mmCIF file of C-alpha atoms in Angstrom:
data_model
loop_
_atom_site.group_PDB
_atom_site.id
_atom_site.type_symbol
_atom_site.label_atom_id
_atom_site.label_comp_id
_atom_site.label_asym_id
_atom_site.label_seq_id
_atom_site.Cartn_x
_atom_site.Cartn_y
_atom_site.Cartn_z
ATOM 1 C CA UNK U 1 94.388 -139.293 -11.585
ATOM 2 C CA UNK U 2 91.655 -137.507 -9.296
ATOM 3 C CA UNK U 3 92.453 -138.184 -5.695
ATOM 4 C CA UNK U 4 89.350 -138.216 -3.231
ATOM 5 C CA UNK U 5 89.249 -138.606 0.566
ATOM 6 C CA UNK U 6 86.193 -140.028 1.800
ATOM 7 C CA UNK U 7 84.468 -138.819 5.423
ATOM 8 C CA UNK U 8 81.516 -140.397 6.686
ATOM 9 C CA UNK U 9 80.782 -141.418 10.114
ATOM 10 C CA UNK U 10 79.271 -144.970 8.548
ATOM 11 C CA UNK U 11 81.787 -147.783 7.259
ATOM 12 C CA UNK U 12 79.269 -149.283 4.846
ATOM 13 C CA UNK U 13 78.563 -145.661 3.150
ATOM 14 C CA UNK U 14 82.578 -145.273 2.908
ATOM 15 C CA UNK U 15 82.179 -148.759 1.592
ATOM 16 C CA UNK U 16 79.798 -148.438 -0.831
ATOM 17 C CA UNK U 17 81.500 -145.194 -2.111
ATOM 18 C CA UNK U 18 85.137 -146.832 -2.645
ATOM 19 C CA UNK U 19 83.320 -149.688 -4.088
ATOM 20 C CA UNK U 20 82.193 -147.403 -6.818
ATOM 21 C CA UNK U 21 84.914 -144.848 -7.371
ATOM 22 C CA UNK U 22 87.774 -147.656 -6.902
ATOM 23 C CA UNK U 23 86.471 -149.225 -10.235
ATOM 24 C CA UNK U 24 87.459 -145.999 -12.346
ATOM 25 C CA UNK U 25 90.875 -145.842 -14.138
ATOM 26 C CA UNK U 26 90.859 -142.288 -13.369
ATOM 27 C CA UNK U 27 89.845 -142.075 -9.815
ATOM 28 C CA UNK U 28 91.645 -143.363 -6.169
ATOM 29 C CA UNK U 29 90.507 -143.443 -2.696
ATOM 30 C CA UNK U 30 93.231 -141.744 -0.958
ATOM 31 C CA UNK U 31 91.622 -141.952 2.666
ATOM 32 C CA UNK U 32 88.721 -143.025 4.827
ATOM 33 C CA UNK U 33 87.855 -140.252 7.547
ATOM 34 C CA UNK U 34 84.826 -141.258 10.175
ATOM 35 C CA UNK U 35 84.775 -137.104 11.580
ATOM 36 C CA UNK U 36 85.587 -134.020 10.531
ATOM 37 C CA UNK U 37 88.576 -133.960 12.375
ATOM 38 C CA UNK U 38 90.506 -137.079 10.738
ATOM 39 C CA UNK U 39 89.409 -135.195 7.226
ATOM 40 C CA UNK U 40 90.780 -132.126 7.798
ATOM 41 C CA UNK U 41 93.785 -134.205 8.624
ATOM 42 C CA UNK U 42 94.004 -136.349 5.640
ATOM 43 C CA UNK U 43 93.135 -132.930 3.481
ATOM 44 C CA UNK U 44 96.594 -131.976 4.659
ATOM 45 C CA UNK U 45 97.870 -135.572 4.383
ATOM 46 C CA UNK U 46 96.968 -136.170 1.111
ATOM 47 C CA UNK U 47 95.959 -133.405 -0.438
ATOM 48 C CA UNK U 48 93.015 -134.656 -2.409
ATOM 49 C CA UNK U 49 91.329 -132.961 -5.498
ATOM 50 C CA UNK U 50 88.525 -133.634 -4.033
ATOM 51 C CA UNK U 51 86.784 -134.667 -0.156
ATOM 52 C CA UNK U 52 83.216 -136.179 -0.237
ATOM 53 C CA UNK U 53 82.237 -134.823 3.085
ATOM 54 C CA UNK U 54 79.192 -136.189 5.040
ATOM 55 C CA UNK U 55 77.453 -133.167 7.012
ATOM 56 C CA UNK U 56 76.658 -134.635 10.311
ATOM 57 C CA UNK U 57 79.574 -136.711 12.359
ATOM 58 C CA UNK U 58 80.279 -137.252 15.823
ATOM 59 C CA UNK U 59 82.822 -134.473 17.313
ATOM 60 C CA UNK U 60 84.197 -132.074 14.532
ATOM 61 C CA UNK U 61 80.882 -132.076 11.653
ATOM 62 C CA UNK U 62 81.259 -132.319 8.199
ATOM 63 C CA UNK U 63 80.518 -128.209 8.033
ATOM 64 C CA UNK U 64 83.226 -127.080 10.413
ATOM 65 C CA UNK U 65 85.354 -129.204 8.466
ATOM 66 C CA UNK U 66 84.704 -127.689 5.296
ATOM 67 C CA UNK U 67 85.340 -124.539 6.774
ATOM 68 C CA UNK U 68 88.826 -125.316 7.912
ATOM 69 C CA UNK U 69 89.362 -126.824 4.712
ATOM 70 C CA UNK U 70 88.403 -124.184 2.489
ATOM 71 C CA UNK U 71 90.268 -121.382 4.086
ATOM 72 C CA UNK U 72 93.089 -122.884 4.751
ATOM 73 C CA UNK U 73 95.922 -121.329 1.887
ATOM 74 C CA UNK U 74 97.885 -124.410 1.568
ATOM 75 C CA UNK U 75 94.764 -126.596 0.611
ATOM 76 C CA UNK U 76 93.534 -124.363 -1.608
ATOM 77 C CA UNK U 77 93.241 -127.019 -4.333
ATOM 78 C CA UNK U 78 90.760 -128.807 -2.269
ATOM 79 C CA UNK U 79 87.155 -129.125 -3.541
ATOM 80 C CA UNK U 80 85.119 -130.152 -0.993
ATOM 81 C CA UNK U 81 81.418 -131.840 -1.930
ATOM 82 C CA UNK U 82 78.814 -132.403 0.617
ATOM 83 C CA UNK U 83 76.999 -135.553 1.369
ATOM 84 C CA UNK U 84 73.594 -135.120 2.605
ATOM 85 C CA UNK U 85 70.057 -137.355 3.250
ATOM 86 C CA UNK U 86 68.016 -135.313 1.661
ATOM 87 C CA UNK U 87 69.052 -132.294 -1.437
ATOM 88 C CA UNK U 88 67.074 -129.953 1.163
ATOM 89 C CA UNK U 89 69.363 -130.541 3.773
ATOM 90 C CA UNK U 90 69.216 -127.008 6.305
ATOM 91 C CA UNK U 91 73.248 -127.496 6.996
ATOM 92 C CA UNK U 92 73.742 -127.165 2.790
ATOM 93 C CA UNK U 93 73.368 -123.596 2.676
ATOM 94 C CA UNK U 94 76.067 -123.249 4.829
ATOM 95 C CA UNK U 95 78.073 -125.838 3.623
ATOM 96 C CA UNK U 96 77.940 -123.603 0.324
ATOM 97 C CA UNK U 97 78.906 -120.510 2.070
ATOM 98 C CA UNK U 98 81.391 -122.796 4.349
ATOM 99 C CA UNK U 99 83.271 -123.199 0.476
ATOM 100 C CA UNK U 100 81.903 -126.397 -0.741
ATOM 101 C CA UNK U 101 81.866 -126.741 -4.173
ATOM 102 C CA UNK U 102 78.394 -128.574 -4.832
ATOM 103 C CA UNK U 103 76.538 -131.754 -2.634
ATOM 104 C CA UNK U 104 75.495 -134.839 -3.417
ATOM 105 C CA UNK U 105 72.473 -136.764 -1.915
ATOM 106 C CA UNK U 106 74.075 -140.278 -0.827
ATOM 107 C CA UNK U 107 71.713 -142.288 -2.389
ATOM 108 C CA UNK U 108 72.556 -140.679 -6.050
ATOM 109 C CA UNK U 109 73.313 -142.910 -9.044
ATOM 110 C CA UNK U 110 76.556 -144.317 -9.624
ATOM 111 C CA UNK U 111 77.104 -142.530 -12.666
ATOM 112 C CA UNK U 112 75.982 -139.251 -10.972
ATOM 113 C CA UNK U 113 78.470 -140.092 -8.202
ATOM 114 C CA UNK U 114 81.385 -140.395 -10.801
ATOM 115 C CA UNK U 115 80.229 -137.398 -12.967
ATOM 116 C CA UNK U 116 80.367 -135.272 -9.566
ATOM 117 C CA UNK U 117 83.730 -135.947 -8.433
ATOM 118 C CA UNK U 118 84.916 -135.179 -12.060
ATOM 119 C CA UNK U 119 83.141 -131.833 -12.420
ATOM 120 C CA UNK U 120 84.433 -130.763 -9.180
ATOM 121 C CA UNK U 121 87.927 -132.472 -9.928
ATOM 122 C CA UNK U 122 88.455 -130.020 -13.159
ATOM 123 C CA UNK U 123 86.937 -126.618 -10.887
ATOM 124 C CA UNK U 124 83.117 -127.065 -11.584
ATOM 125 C CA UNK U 125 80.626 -126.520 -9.251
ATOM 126 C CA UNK U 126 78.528 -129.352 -8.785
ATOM 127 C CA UNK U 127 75.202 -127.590 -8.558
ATOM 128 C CA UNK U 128 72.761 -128.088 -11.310
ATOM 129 C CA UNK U 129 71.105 -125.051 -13.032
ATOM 130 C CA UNK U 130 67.767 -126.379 -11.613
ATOM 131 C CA UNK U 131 69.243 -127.554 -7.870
ATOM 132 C CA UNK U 132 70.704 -123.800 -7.771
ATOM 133 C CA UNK U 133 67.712 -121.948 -8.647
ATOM 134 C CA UNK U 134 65.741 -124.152 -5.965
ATOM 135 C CA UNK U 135 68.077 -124.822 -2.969
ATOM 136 C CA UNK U 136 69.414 -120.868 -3.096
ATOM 137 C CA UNK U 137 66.149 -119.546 -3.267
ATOM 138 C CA UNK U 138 64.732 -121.649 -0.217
ATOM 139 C CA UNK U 139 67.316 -120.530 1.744
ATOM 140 C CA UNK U 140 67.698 -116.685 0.478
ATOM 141 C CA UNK U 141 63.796 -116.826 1.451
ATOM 142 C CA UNK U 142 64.246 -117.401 5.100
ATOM 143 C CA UNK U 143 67.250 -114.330 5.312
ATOM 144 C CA UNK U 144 66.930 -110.958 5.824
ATOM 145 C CA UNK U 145 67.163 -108.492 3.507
ATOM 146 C CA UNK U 146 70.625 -108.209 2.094
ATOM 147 C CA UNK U 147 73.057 -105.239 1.958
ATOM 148 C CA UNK U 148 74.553 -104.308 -1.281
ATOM 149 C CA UNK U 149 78.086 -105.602 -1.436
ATOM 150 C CA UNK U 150 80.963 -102.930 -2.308
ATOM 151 C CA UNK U 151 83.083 -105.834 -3.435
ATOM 152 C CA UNK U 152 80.577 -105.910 -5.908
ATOM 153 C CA UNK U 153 82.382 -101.962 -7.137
ATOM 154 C CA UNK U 154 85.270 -103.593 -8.685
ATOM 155 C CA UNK U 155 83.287 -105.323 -11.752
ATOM 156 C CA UNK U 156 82.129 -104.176 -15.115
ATOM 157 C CA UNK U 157 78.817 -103.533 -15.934
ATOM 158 C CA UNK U 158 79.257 -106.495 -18.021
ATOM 159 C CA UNK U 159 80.272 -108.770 -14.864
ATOM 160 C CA UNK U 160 77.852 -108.156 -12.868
ATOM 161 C CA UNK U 161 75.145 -109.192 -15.696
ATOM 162 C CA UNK U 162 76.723 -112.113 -15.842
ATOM 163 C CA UNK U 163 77.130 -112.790 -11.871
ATOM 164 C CA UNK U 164 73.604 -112.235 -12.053
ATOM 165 C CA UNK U 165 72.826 -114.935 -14.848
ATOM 166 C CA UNK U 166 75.445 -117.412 -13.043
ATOM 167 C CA UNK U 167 73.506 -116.344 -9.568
ATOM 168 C CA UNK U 168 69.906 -117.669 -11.698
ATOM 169 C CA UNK U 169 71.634 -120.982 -12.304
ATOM 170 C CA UNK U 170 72.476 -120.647 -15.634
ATOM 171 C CA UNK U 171 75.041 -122.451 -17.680
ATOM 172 C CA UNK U 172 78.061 -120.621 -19.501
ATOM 173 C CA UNK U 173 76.661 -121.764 -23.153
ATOM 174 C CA UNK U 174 72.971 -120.283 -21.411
ATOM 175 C CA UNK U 175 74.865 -117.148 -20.352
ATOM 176 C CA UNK U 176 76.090 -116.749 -23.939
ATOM 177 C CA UNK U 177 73.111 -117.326 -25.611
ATOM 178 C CA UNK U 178 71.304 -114.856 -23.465
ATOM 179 C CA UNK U 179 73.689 -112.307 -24.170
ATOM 180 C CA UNK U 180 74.539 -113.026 -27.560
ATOM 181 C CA UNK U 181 78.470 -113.982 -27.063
ATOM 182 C CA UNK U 182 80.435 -117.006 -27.843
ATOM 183 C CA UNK U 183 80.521 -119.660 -25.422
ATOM 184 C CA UNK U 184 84.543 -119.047 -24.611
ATOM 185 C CA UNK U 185 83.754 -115.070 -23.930
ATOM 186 C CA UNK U 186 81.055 -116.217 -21.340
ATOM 187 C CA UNK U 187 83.137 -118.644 -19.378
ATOM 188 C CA UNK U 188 86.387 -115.765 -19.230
ATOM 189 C CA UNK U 189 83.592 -113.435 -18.199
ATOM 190 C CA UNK U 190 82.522 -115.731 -15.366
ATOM 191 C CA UNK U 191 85.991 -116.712 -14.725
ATOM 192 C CA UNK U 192 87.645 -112.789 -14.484
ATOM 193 C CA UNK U 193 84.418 -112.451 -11.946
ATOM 194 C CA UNK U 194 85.450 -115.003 -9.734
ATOM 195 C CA UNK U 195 88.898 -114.058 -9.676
ATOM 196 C CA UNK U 196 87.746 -110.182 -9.373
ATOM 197 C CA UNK U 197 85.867 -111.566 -6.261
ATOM 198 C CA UNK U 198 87.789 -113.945 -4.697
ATOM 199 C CA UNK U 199 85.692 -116.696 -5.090
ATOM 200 C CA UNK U 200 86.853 -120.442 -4.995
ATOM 201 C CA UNK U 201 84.544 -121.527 -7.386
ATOM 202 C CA UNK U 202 80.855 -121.177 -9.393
ATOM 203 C CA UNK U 203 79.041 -121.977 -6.106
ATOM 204 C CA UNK U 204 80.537 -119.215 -4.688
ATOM 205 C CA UNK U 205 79.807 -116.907 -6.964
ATOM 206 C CA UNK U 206 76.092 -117.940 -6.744
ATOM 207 C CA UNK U 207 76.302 -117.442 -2.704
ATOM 208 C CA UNK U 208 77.698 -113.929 -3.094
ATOM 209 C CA UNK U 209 75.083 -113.267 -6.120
ATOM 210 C CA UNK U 210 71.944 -113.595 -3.373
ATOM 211 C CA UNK U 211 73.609 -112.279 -0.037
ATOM 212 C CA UNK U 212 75.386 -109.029 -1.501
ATOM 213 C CA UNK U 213 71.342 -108.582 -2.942
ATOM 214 C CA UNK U 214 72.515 -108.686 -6.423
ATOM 215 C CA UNK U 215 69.395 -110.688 -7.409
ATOM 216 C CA UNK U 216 66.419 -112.243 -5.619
ATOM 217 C CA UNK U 217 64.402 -115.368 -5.430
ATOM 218 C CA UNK U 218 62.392 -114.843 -8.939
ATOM 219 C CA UNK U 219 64.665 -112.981 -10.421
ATOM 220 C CA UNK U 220 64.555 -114.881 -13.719
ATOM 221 C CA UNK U 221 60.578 -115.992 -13.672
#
């Protein structure tokens, strides 16, 4: 059973949202939060799989929250997805870097609301190939020029091709195609990465990809 807190300063969006994820056999509504504050507090409550954040709420927002969330050691089994207007929100970025695991605009599908919380759920990010190339490259655009990274020293040269490829928003079966391995040797490769890195999850690894100035906006074009 995937557990998911819900925090969203507006009852009918909380509404709407347990209307939808309530009907699944495989998902419950473990909490309502209306701030940041009362999530953080049901993240240690509950201890959800997974906590649809909204990004702006009265008092403690939906990024400090995150933030608290996502370092905190004892939730580390906490995905956190944010909930924004519009998929060019300004506050994603650093909702990525903050350790969210993917976002979701609020007026998405059902269905894409269900397959989110599942990707996340299993350790997915929930950033399309497309969405990554396009929301990281906005934002890399408007930061300075990035320092290499010398956590970047303890991967293979074979990691960091891949970090790159995963960094360019492409999928493990993509990665393997491009470099001519089998679908299972591209996901360990992308998985010994992350854990090489310390990285929560594939979103991560894309962050750390642009800012350590492993690749560029363009990169892949």
């Amino acid at each position: 059973m995937i557990r998911v807190v819900l925090a969203d300063d507006q009852t009918l969006v909380r509404a709407g949202f347990r209307s939808i994820l309530s009907g699944e056999d495989d998902i419950e509504v473990v909490g309502e939060a209306a701030d940041g504050e009362q999530a953080v507090a049901l993240a240690h409550e509950q201890r959800p799989d997974v906590v649809l954040m909204d990004i702006r709420m009265p008092g403690t927002d939906g990024l400090e929250a995150t933030g608290r969330i996502t370092t905190d050691p004892r939730l580390a089994a906490v995905r956190v997805v944010i909930l924004t207007t519009f998929d060019m929100d300004d506050h994603v970025y650093g909702a990525l870097r903050a350790g969210a695991s993917g976002f979701l605009v609020k007026d998405t599908e059902p269905m894409e609301l269900l397959h989110g919380v599942r990707v996340v759920a299993r350790g997915d990010a929930l950033i399309a190939p497309a969405v990554t190339r396009r929301l990281i490259s906005e934002f890399a655009n408007r930061r300075k020029q990035p320092a290499p990274s010398p956590r970047l020293n303890a991967l293979t040269e074979r990691e960091r091709e891949v970090m790159g490829l995963v960094g360019a928003g492409l999928s493990n079966d993509e990665i393997a195609a491009r470099l001519v391995l089998s679908p299972a040797t591209s996901k360990t490769h992308v998985s010994r990465t992350m854990t090489k890195l310390g990285v929560r999850d594939r979103a991560q690894l894309v962050i750390l990809a642009y800012e350590s100035g492993m690749i560029t906006p363009g990169w892949m074009t």
